Structures are given as structure tokens and as C-alpha cells.
PDB file of C-alpha atoms in Angstrom:
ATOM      1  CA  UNK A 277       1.924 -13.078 -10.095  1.00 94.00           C
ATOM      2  CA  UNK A 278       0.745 -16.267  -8.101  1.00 93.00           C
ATOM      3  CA  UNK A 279       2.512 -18.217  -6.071  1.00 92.00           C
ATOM      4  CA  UNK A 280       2.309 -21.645  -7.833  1.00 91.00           C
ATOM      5  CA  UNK A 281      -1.413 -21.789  -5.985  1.00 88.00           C
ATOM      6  CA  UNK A 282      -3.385 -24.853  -6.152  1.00 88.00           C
ATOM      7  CA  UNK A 283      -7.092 -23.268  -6.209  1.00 90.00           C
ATOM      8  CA  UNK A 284      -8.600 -21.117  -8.792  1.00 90.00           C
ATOM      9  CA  UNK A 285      -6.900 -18.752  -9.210  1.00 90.00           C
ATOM     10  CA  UNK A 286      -5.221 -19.477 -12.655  1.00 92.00           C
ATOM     11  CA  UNK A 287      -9.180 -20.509 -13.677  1.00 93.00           C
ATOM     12  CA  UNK A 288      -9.809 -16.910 -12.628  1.00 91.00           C
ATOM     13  CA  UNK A 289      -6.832 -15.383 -15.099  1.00 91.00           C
ATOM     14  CA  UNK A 290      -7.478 -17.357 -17.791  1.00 93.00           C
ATOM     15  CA  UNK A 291     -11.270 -16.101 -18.134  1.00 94.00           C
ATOM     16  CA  UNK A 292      -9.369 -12.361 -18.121  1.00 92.00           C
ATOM     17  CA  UNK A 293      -6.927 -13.763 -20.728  1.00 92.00           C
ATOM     18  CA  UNK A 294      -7.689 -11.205 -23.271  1.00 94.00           C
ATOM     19  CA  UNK A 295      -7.075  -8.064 -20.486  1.00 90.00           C
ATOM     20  CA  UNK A 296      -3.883  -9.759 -18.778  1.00 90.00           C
ATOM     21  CA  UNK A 297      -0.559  -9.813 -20.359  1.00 88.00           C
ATOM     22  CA  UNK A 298       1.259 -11.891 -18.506  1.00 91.00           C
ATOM     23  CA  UNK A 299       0.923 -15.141 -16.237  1.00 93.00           C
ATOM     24  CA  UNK A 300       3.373 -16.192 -13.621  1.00 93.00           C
ATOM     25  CA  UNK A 301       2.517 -18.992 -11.608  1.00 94.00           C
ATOM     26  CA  UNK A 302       5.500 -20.417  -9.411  1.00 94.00           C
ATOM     27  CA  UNK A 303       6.484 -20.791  -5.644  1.00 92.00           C
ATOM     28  CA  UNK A 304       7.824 -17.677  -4.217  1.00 92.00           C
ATOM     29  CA  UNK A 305       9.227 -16.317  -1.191  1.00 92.00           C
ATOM     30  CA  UNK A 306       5.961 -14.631   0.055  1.00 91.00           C
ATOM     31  CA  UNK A 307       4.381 -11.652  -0.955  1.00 91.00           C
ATOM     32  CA  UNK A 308       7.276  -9.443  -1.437  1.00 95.00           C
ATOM     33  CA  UNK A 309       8.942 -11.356  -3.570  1.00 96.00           C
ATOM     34  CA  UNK A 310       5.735 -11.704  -5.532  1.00 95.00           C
ATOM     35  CA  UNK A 311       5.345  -8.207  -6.101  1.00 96.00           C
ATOM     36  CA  UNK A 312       9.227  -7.916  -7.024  1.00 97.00           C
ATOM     37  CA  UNK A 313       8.689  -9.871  -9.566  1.00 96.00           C
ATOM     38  CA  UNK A 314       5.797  -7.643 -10.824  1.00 95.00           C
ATOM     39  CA  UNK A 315       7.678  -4.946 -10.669  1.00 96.00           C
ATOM     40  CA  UNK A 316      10.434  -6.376 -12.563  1.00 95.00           C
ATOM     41  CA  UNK A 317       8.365  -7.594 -15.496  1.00 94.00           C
ATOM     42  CA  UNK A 318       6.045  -4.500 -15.537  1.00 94.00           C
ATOM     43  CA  UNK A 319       6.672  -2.368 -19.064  1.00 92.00           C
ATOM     44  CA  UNK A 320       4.496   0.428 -18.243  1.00 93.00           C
ATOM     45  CA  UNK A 321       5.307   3.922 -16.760  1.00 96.00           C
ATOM     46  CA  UNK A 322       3.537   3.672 -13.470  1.00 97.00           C
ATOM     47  CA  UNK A 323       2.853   0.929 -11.032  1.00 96.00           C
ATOM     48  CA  UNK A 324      -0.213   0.202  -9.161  1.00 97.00           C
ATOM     49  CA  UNK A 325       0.024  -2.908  -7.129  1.00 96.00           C
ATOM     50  CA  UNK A 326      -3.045  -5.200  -6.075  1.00 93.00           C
ATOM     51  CA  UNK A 327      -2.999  -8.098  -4.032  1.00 90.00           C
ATOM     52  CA  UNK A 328      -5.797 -11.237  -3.731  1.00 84.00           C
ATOM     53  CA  UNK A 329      -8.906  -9.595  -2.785  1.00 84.00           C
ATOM     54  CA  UNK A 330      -8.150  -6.006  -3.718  1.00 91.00           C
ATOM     55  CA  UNK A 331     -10.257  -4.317  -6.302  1.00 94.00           C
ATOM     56  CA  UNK A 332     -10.375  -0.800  -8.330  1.00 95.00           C
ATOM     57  CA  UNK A 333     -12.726   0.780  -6.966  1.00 96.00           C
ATOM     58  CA  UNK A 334     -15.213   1.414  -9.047  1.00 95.00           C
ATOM     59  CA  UNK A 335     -15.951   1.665 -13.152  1.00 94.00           C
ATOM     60  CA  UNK A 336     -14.873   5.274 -13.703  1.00 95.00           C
ATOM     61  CA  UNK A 337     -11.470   5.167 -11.894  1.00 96.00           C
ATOM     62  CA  UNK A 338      -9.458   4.309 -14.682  1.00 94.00           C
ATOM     63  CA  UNK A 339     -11.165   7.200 -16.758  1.00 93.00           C
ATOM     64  CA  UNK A 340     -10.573   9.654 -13.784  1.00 92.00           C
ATOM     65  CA  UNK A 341      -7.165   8.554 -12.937  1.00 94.00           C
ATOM     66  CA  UNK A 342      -5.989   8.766 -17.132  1.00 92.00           C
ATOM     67  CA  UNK A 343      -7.231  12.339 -16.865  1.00 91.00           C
ATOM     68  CA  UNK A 344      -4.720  13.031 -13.920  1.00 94.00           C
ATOM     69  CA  UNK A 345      -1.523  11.284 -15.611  1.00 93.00           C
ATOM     70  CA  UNK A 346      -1.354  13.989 -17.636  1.00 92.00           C
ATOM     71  CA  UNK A 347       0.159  16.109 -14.980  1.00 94.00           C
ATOM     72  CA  UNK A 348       2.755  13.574 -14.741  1.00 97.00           C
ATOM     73  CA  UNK A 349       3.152  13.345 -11.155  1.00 98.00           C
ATOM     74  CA  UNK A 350       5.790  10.857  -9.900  1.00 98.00           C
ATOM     75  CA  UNK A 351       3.174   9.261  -7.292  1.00 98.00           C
ATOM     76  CA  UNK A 352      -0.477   9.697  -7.072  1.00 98.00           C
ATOM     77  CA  UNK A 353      -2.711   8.315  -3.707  1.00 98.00           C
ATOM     78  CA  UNK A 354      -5.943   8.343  -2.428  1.00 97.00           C
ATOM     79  CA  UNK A 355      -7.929   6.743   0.513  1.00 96.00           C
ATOM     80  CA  UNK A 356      -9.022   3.348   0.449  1.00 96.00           C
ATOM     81  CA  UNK A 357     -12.437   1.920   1.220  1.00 96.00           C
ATOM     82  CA  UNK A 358     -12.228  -1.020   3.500  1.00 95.00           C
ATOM     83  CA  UNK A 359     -14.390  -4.294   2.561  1.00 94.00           C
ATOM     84  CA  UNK A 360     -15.406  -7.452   4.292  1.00 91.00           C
ATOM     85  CA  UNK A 361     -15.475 -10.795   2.485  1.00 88.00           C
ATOM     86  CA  UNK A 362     -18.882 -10.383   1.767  1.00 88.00           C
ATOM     87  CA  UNK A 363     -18.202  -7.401  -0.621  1.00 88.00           C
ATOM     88  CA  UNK A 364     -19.994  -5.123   2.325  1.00 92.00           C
ATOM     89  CA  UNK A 365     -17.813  -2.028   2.976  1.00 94.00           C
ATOM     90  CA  UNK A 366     -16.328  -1.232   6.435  1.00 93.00           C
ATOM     91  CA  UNK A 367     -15.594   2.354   5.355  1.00 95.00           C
ATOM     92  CA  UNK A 368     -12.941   4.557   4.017  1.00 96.00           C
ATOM     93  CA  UNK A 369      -9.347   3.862   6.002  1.00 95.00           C
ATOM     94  CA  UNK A 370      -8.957   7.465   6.847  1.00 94.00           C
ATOM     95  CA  UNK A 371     -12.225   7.173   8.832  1.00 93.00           C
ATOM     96  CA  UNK A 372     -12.222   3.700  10.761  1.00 92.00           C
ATOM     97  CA  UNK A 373      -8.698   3.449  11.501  1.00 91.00           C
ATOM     98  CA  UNK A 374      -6.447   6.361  13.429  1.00 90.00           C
ATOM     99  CA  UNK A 375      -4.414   6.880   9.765  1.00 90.00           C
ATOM    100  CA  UNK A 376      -5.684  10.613   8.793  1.00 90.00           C
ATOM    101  CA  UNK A 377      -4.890  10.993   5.717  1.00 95.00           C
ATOM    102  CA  UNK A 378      -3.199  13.966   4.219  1.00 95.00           C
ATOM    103  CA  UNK A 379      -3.656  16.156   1.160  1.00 95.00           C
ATOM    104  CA  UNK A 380       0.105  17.293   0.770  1.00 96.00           C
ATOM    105  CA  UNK A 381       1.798  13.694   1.588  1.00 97.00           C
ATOM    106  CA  UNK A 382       5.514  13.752   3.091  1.00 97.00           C
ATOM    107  CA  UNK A 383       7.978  10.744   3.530  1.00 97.00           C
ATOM    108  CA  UNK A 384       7.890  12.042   7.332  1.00 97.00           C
ATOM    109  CA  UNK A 385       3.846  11.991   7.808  1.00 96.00           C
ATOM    110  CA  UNK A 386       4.681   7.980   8.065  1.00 96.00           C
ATOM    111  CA  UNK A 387       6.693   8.945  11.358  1.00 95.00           C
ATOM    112  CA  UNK A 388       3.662   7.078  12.988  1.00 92.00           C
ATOM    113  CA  UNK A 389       2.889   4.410  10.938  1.00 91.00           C
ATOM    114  CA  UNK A 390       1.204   3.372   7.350  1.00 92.00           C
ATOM    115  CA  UNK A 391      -0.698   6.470   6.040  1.00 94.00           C
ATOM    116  CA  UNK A 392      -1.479   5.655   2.771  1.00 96.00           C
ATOM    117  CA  UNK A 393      -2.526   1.854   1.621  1.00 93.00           C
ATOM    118  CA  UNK A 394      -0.149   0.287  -1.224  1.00 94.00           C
ATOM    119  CA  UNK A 395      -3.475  -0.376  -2.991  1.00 95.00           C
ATOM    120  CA  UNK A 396      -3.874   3.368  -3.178  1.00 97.00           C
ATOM    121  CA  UNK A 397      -0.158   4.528  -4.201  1.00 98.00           C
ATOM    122  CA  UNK A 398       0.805   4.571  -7.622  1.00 98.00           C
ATOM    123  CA  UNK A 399       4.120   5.589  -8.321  1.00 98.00           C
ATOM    124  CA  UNK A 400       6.560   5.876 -11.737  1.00 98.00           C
ATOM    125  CA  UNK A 401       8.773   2.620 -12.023  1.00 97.00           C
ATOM    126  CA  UNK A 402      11.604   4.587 -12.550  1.00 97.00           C
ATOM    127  CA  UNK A 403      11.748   5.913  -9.263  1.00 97.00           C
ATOM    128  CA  UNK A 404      10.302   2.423  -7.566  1.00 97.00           C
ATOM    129  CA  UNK A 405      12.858   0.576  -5.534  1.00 97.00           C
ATOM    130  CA  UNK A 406      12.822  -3.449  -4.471  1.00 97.00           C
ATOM    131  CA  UNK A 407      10.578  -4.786  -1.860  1.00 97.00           C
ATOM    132  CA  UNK A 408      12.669  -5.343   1.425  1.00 96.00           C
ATOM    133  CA  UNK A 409      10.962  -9.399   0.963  1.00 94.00           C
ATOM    134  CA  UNK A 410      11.706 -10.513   4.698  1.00 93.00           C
ATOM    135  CA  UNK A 411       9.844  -7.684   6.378  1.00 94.00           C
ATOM    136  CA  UNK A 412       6.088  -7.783   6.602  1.00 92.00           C
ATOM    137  CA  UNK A 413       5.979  -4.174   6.756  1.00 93.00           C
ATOM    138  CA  UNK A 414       7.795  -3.917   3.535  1.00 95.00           C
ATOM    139  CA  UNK A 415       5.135  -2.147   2.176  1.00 95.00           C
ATOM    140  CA  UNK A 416       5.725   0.407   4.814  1.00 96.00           C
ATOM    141  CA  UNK A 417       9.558   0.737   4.193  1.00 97.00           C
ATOM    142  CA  UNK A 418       8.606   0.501  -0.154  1.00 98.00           C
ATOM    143  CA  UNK A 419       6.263   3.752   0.068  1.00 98.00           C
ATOM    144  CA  UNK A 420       9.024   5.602   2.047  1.00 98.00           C
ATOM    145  CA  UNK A 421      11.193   5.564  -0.542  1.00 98.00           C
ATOM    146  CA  UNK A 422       9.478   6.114  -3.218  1.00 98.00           C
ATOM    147  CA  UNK A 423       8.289   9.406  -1.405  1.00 98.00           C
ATOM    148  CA  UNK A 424      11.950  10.274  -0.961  1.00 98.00           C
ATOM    149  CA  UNK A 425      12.859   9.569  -4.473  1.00 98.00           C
ATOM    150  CA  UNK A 426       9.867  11.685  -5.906  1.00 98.00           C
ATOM    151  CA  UNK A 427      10.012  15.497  -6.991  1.00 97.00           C
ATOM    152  CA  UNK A 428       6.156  15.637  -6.978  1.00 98.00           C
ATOM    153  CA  UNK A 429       2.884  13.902  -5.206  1.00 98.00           C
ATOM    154  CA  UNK A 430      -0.153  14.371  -6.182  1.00 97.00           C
ATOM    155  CA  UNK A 431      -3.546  13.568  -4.108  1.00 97.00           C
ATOM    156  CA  UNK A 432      -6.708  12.244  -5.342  1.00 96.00           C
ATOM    157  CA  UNK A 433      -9.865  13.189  -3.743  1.00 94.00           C
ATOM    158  CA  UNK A 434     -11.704  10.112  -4.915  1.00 94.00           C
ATOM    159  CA  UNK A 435     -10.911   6.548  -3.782  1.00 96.00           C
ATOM    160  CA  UNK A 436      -9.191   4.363  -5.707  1.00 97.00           C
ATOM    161  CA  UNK A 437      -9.478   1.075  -4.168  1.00 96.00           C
ATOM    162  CA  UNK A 438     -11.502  -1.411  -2.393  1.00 96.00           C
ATOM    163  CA  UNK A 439      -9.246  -3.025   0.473  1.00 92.00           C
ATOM    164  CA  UNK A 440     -10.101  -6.381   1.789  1.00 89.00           C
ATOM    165  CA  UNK A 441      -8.995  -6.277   5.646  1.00 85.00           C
ATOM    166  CA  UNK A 442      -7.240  -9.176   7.143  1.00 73.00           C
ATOM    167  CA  UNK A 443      -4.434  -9.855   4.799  1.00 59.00           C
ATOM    168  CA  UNK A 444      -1.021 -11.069   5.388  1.00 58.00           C
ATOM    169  CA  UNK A 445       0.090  -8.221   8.312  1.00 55.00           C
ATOM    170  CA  UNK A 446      -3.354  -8.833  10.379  1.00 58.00           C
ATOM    171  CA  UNK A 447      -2.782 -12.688  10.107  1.00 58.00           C
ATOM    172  CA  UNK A 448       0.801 -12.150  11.540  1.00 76.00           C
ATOM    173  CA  UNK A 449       0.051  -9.133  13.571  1.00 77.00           C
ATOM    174  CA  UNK A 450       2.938 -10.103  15.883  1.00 82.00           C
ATOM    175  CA  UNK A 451       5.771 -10.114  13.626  1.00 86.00           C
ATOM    176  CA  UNK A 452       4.085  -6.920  11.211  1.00 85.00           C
ATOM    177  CA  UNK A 453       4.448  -4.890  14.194  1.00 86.00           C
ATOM    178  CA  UNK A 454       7.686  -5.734  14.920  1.00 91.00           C
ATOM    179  CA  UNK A 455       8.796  -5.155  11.098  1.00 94.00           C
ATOM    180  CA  UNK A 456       7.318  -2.067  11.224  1.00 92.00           C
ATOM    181  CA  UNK A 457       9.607  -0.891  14.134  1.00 93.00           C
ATOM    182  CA  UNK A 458      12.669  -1.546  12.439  1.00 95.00           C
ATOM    183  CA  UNK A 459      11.097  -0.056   9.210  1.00 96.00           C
ATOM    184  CA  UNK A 460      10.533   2.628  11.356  1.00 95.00           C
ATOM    185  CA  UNK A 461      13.843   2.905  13.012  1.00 96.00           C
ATOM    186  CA  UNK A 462      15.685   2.669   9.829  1.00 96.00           C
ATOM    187  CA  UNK A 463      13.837   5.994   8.759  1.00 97.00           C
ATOM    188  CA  UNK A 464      13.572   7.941  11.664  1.00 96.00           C
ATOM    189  CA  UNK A 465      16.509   6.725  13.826  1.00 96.00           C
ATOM    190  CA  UNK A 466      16.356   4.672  17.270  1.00 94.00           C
ATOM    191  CA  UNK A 467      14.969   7.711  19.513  1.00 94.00           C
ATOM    192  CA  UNK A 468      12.801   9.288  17.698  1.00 92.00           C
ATOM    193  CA  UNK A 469      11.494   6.071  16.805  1.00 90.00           C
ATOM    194  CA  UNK A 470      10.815   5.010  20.198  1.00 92.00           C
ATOM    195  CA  UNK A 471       8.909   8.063  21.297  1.00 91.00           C
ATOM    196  CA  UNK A 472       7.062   7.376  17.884  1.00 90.00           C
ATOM    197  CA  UNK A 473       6.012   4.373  19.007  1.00 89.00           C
ATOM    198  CA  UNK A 474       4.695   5.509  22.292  1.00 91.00           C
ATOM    199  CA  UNK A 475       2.608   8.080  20.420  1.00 90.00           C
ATOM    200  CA  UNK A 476       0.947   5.115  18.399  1.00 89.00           C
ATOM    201  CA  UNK A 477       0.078   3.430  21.092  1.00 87.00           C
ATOM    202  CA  UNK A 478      -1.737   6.710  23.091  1.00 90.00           C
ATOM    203  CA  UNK A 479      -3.556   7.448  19.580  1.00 88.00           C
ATOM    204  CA  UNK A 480      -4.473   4.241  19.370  1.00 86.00           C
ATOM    205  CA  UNK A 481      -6.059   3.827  22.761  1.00 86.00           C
ATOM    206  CA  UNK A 482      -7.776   7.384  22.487  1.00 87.00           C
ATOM    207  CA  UNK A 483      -9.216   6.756  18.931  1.00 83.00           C
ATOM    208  CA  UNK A 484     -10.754   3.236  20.312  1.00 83.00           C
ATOM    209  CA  UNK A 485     -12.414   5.450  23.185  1.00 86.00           C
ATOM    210  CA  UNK A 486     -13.838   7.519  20.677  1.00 80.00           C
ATOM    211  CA  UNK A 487     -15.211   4.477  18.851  1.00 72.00           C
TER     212      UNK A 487
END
């Protein structure tokens, strides 16, 4: 799904004709939208959503990953290894940001923020709702429910993405982290969420003393 771009990009999907079924190349309402569109169109029984500079991870995912579908979990997630532009890698999310990630995930481990990257979350379509479009944290709020909608999670130990920092949420830090609160609060309720958020910001200034 592109956004009716005017680089390469549709140079890019043509040369991966023959592995992509469909094209759609139109102006959008941002990335949200994007991806609701995806998930509209999408025929198969999982989704697994990757944005402009995301990769798989590496050659033998796929191969690992069909091995686990047969368990037929309604969401699988790993870590994700963060890159720079450059291809280097920054490291694994769990390790250079405060997100630890857990093995037995719960809708209510995101009580402080993002703990799993979209990039890293596949989840059955059936149970996959909309993108809330106008919130930058959407991807926050999309993950929530689909953890509250699935029966059973599964973790995998190896990663299954590459990550590229700086996307849309660093670029508008501002308004992400103000979309997150209200993702936040619409989950957790206004107290609770407000304590929350004082607890993100002590973690946060204790895990950059550590560093």
C-alpha cells in the first residue's frame, strides 16, 4: 500500500512483481489508513504488517515461523532488532529501550506503554480490528485489542524483524505521546492512567542513568 508516492517506490514493487499480489498506489490519510486498507484487501489467515524500511529479519524466518502456525495461535510476537539507515543494527528493542519484553504477553503488560513492535505481532484477521487512523499511537491502541480479542498468544524466542528507528511517532514525538495517553486512558481509565504515566517517566529517567 503506498501512498500515491512520487519516488521509487513503485520501481521497487514492480522488480518484486512476481512475489507481490497486489499494488495500491493512491493518496491516503496517513499511515493508518494505509494499513486499513491492507488489512481490508488481505485474503490470508494472519496479518503481519511492515512499513517503509522494515524488513524480515532474516532468510529462515519464514521457515521457522510456518513451523509455529501449526499450533494455530491467534497472535504470535517476538523482539525486534533495531537498525540504522545504514543497515547497522542498534540492537534488539527489549535491550536498548526500557520495553522488557515478556514471554506470557497480556493486554495489561501495555499499562506502560508499547511492549511489543507492530513489526513483530502477527495476529489472525479474524480477530484484527480497524486502525484508530487519527491517532499516532494507533498502533498502540490496534495491539490492545487484538490481545483482548485473542484466546491464545504465543511467543517466539527468535526475532522476527529488523526495525528502522525514526519513523512516523519519533518524527512527531509531540503529538505520539500525547496519542498514546488517550490510547492509554481509553484502556486503563483516567487514574490509573495518570499514575501510569508517572511511572514511565521514573523508568525512563532511571534506565537512561543506567545507559
Amino acid at each position: 500500500i503506498d501512498g500515491g508516492s512520487q519516488d521509487a517506490t513503485l520501481k521497487v514493487a514492480e522488480k518484486y512483481s512476481n512475489l507481490i499480489t497486489k499494488v495500491i498506489s493512491e493518496p491516503d490519510n496517513g499511515l493508518y489508513d494505509a494499513m486499513n486498507k491492507g488489512l481490508r484487501l488481505a485474503t490470508g489467515k494472519y496479518i503481519w504488517f511492515l512499513n517503509a524500511g522494515d524488513e524480515i529479519h532474516d532468510k529462515n524466518v519464514l521457515f521457522k515461523l510456518l513451523s509455529e502456525l501449526h499450533n494455530n495461535a491467534d497472535i504470535y510476537y517476538s523482539d525486534a532488532m533495531f537498525v540504522n539507515n545504514d543497515g547497522s543494527e542498534v540492537g534488539l528493542r527489549s535491550k536498548v529501550t526500557p520495553h522488557i519484553l515478556p514471554t506470557d504477553l497480556k493486554w495489561q503488560d501495555f499499562s506502560l506503554g508499547m511492549k511489543v513492535c507492530h513489526q513483530a505481532f502477527i495476529v489472525k484477521k479474524e480477530i484484527a480490528p480497524k486502525y484508530w487512523i487519527e491517532n499516532l499511537s494507533a498502533d498502540v491502541d490496534w495491539e490492545i485489542n487484538c490481545l483482548k480479542n485473542a484466546n491464545s498468544i504465543q511467543f517466539l524466542t527468535a526475532p522476527l524483524c529488523r526495525y528502522l528507528v525514526g519513523g512516523l511517532s519519533i518524527q512527531n514525538h509531540r503529538k505520539s505521546l500525547m496519542d498514546r495517553y488517550a490510547v492509554l486512558k481509553k484502556h486503563f481509565g483516567f487514574t490509573p492512567n495518570l499514575f501510569n504515566h508517572m511511572l514511565i517517566v521514573l523508568r525512563s529517567m532511571l534506565f537512561k542513568l543506567k545507559k
